Structures are given as structure tokens and as C-alpha cells.
Amino acid sequence: MAWARQLLRVNLTNGSIKKEPLNMEWANDYLGQRGLATKYFSDEVDPKVDPLSPENKLIMTTGPLTGTTASTAGRYSVVTKGALTGAIACSNSGGFFGNEMKNAGLDMVIFEGKSDKPVYLFIDNDDIKLIDASDLWGTSVWDTEDKIKNDHQDPMIRVASIGISGEKGVKYACVVNDYHRAAGRSGVGTVMGSKNLKAVAIRGSKGVTVKDPKAFMAAVSAGKEVLAGNPVTGEGLPAFGTQVLMNVINETGALPTHNHRDVQFAGAHAISAEAMAEPRDSDGKPNLVTNAACFACTIACGRISTVDRTHYTVAERPQYHGASGGLEYEAAWALGAATGVDDLDALTFANFICNEQGYDPISFGATVGAAMEMYEEGYITDKETGGIELKFGSAKALTDLAELTGKGEGFGAEIGLGSKLLCEKYGHPELSMSVKGQEFPAYDSRGIQGMGLTYATSNRGACHLRSYTVASEVLGIPEKTDPLVAEGKAGLVKAFQDATAVFDSAGICVFTSFAWSLEDVSPQIDAACEGDWSVDRLLEVGERIWNLERTFNNAAGFTAADDNLPQRLLKDAAKTGPANGLTNQLDVMLPEYYQLRGWTGDGVPTNETLSRLGL
Ligand code: SF4
């Protein structure tokens, strides 16, 4: 029930495809999706494996609620060892692809080895085959989706693919499904490209069953009512999307600007949700066309946007004249505040390219920001950039680099290294605003202290989606804590990390957690899955997942020294806003965090902790 109880193992080296029963003992311990796939992955893959070698595996995986009528239950994840980080990676995406995989009767697909030529996996329920993708290699995500649907004469096939950036080895390439939904972070698309796997195309119609349909419908309806009645999930996100945060975080003094030199951006309003809704001067139309929902979602935070057809960046690009996935907050921040660019159309255009060519706008924008600082400091010059004047605030530099990075050409190939390798290459590693090789998202941890600990300890490198303490520290969810105070944040981060692992493993969107606690999620899982899924059990599952990921990373070579932040955030105080004069106080939070986790002072889970969690 809920689980399809079946996985697919695809060996790309020899072309074999076989089905296996799902390990239900593990499903009971790890629930599904992020947790269960990480269990399979860590059991089968040497933690020291080179992420781009055939010995690395890549797992696409759904949760027990994926494909049900629970709100937002269309999620899937991609689990692998990340190309950007060398750490365990789990990138989660919405859209409709996850639902299709579950309806094809699959909890996960494990890809092994490497194909000697480009291929894509085609699944039509039980008709499963690898198909030559030579004619798709070198095409964008958008063209790949169109061509596969056209070839099979079925517009309802759901496709997850890589763009040219994934083929070319851009370190933060995504897996993009449904044209503009992405398993975006840590370079999971880069790993897919290294296997010569261009796409996975699925058609499924088997349905999903649940343990107690009546109780499930009641729990799902109650959950939807909670979402509808909550001001964030019922009003803010549908109306403004995640971009609702741009002005809020700027006023909080936690909007990282100019590669984290500053914490407030003068151009914030120009790239905000409010600006997206305002009519443009050129044609009187707003950037935002409508909102959009992933499968089964009753929140509908997605943005569908257009760009100004007369804007210099898009005038020659007719394929950008339709509406497509618009700016989310993290992308708008990375492409905008991090680079100092306040041109909404340039940001939207760059975001379209990120989707079309399949790379992460957060790592891209943040890396461009780091490169701009190196350029302004004279560490790189026009010689290296190929003549691109890489100044903070240059919309032209941003959009030129978006095109070059997507194709892996010119200085774009260097931007595709990510900020850590790029800054190391030019002798200034201190200018990479990253943890474990992954660039920060859109919250400055001098103004939101808990996010510093979140970033430092995140198992997949700097990430907001592992412990979104912004909810508590800024929005007061589930209760308000002071963003400028470090005390008490260790417990807050641990609680968010464990609960988020449950949301990610169930097959639902983490944005529901603005309104739902595990008290709301538990009845839905309990009615869908065999067994008793109390809140206490779910919290233990979350803690088990977190420790499993940590254990993998420790075995991969990460140590407590990697639970750190760039010196800029620890030594250079914020210069404006509520956090004026403050640095991040990681030294206060980290020892307490290790203690609460049941880890040694070196960040290693004790035998007692491992044994308590059955690890
Ligand atoms: S809340 Fe947004 S991202 Fe999450 S499932 Fe709904 S539309 Fe997709």
C-alpha cells in the first residue's frame, strides 16, 4: 500500500533492465524517497567514489504519498553523490514526473554504470527500454521534451532530462522535468550526463492504493483545509510565489548582496514579486502571467512569466516569446542581488536559460557574483572573461554568461565550475560563498543566525531546504524566535532538519510545512501506509535519515572542519539593517548542535546514537 513495492535497476554499461521487490524492512525504517533512496545508495556505493565515474549510481525516487491525492503529492527526488560537492546529494522536484513514475508502478529507478552512447529510458507501464538518444544529445531540455513526446506521439508523456550543460559537465547541472521544474542542486544533472543518460520518459496508469481509503480521504481533506486557511500557503504563496520574500528579507537585513559584501540590496523592489505584477513600460503587460501548481498541489506557488519582447537580451530569441517558468525567490536573489543586477527582464531571461539548458540558477548567480568581485578586485581581467565587462550590476554580463554557461563555452565554462573551484583557480578561495562546495541560497546568516548553522551542517552543502529556520526567525512559524540571537538555534535547526527529512521522504512538498507540522502529516501517512506512523516514529525516521547522510559524508572524507562558513560571515560584520555590527555566531551554536545530535566534539555520531537509531 502507498509504496509500489517495486524498483527498477538499469545497468547502463550492459543495457540490462530488471525489476526488484522494494526492501520493505528499509521502507519501514526510512519511509521513502530521500530516506529510502539514501539507504539504498549508501549500501551500494563506496562513499569515496568519484561522482563522475561509472561506479557512482543515480537514483530517481518517489515517496509513499507520491501519486496520491494528498496536497503536493507529486514529488520525486534524485539521489547520488553530488558532482558539485562530493557529498551525498538529494535534489527534489515537483511538476508531474514523480506522479507518472509512481503510476508506472515504481518506487525508484536505480541507474548504474555508464552507457557507451547517449540513451534515454522509456517507461510505458511494463514496456521499458533504453532508446538511442544520439539525436537528442546537444539539444536543450525544452527541445528534448518536445522531441520525445513527438516521437512517441503522446503529449502526456512526462520527461525528466538534462540540457547541454549536463552534457558539458557544468558542475551544478540539474535534472529538469515538465520544462521548468528541477531537481536543481548539487550537480545531480552533471552525474546523469556523465552516464550518457539524456532523459527518462514515463507514462504510467497503474494507480496508487492506500491502506485505508476512507481515513486517507479524511486526513487529506483536513490537511488541505489547514493549507487553505493559512496566510502563507493559502494567500501569500499562491498570490506572490516564493518571491513574496524579496522585500521581507531585504528589510530583515539578510539579503546577501554583491557576493555577501552587503546584506541589503537597493534594487530589491525592482526584482520582487510586487514588481513582477506591475505593468511594464514597453507593452503595459506585467512580467507575471499566472500562478501554477505541481501535481495535486493546492498551494500553487509556481510562477509563469513572460519577458519583454523588446528587451535587448531577448529581441533575437523568438523561442523566449512565450510564457514559461518565472522567477522564484532563490533564483531572483542569485541572479539579482548576488550580482547587483536589478533588471527584471534580464533576470527572467537568464532564468529561462537556466531552465532551458538545465543548470541551477542559485549556484550560477552566486558564482557570477563571486567572479564579479574577483573582476572588480583585479584578480581576473578581460583576458580571462573574453572581453565581458564583469562588473556588479551588469545585466549584459549576466545574460551573456547565462548563454555561455549553458553551452559550456568561453568564460561560461569557468563559471560552470562553481564558485569554489573558480575562486581557488584564481587564488582567492575566500571569495567563494559556499559550504562543502555548494553556494549559499538567499539568506545572509549574519541577519538570520540559525541559517548559519543550517548551512554549516547541511549534508548536501549550503542549502535552505534542509532546515528552513527562516520560517521561525522571520515569519514566526511555528513560533517566533529572534533572528539576531544564536542561543537556542541549535535545537531549532535539529528539529527542522529532522522534520524536513520526513517531508522529503513522504513524497510531499516542503512548502506545506509553512502550515503543516508532523501532526498534520502523520495521519496522512498513517492512513496510506501499513503500520503505525505516529509523530514520534516519524521524528525518529527523520533523525535516522539525517545521521545516515552524515555517516556517508564522514566516510566520504568530510570532517567537522567542513561544518564551517566563509570567513566573511564570521569576521566581517553586517554594515546596514537590523544586523548592523553582527557576524554569524557559529562558534556558539555548533558545539551545542553536536551535543544535541549525540555526536562527538568532532562531529561524528557516537556508537550509542548509531545504535539507538539502528544504524
Ligand atoms: S507548493 Fe509550489 S513547489 Fe510545492 S508542490 Fe505546490 S506548486 Fe509545486
Short mmCIF file of C-alpha atoms in Angstrom, two decimals, residues 84-85 172 185 256 259-260 333 362-363 366-367 370 417-424 428-441 443 445 451-452 454-458 460-463 558 561-570 586:
data_model
loop_
_atom_site.label_atom_id
_atom_site.label_comp_id
_atom_site.label_asym_id
_atom_site.label_seq_id
_atom_site.Cartn_x
_atom_site.Cartn_y
_atom_site.Cartn_z
CA LEU A 84 29.40 19.94 -7.15
CA THR A 85 30.01 18.82 -3.59
CA TYR A 172 25.71 22.34 -10.99
CA ARG A 185 21.07 21.48 -6.61
CA PRO A 256 23.07 38.75 0.58
CA ASN A 259 28.70 38.33 -3.16
CA HIS A 260 27.77 38.83 0.51
CA TRP A 333 18.14 36.62 -5.46
CA ILE A 362 21.37 29.63 -7.42
CA SER A 363 24.88 28.27 -7.95
CA ALA A 366 26.25 33.15 -6.87
CA THR A 367 29.27 32.10 -8.96
CA ALA A 370 31.99 35.79 -6.94
CA LEU A 417 32.99 25.14 -12.32
CA GLY A 418 31.04 26.70 -9.44
CA SER A 419 32.43 29.38 -7.14
CA LYS A 420 34.67 27.12 -5.04
CA LEU A 421 36.79 25.81 -7.90
CA LEU A 422 36.65 29.14 -9.75
CA CYS A 423 37.88 31.17 -6.76
CA GLU A 424 40.54 28.57 -5.97
CA HIS A 428 41.07 33.63 -3.80
CA PRO A 429 39.15 30.75 -2.22
CA GLU A 430 37.93 33.11 0.49
CA LEU A 431 35.61 34.76 -2.05
CA SER A 432 33.55 31.61 -2.63
CA MET A 433 30.39 31.96 -0.57
CA SER A 434 29.79 28.27 -0.16
CA VAL A 435 29.80 25.32 2.23
CA LYS A 436 31.05 21.89 1.13
CA GLY A 437 31.39 23.38 -2.35
CA GLN A 438 27.77 24.44 -2.72
CA GLU A 439 26.81 28.10 -2.97
CA PHE A 440 24.59 29.74 -0.37
CA PRO A 441 20.98 30.42 -1.12
CA TYR A 443 19.63 34.36 3.32
CA SER A 445 23.40 34.32 8.20
CA MET A 451 20.67 29.83 8.88
CA GLY A 452 24.42 29.91 9.55
CA THR A 454 21.77 25.31 8.86
CA TYR A 455 24.28 25.97 6.07
CA ALA A 456 27.32 24.78 8.01
CA THR A 457 25.77 21.43 8.90
CA SER A 458 23.69 20.75 5.78
CA ARG A 460 24.37 18.43 0.82
CA GLY A 461 26.33 21.68 1.18
CA ALA A 462 24.85 25.12 1.81
CA CYS A 463 21.11 24.78 1.45
CA PHE A 558 34.15 15.18 5.29
CA ALA A 561 36.21 21.28 9.58
CA ASP A 562 33.67 21.21 6.75
CA ASP A 563 30.89 22.36 9.11
CA ASN A 564 32.05 25.89 8.60
CA LEU A 565 31.21 29.23 7.00
CA PRO A 566 33.32 31.59 4.89
CA GLN A 567 35.39 34.00 6.98
CA ARG A 568 33.41 36.93 5.54
CA LEU A 569 30.35 35.84 7.50
CA LEU A 570 32.32 35.11 10.67
CA LEU A 586 28.58 29.67 14.55
#
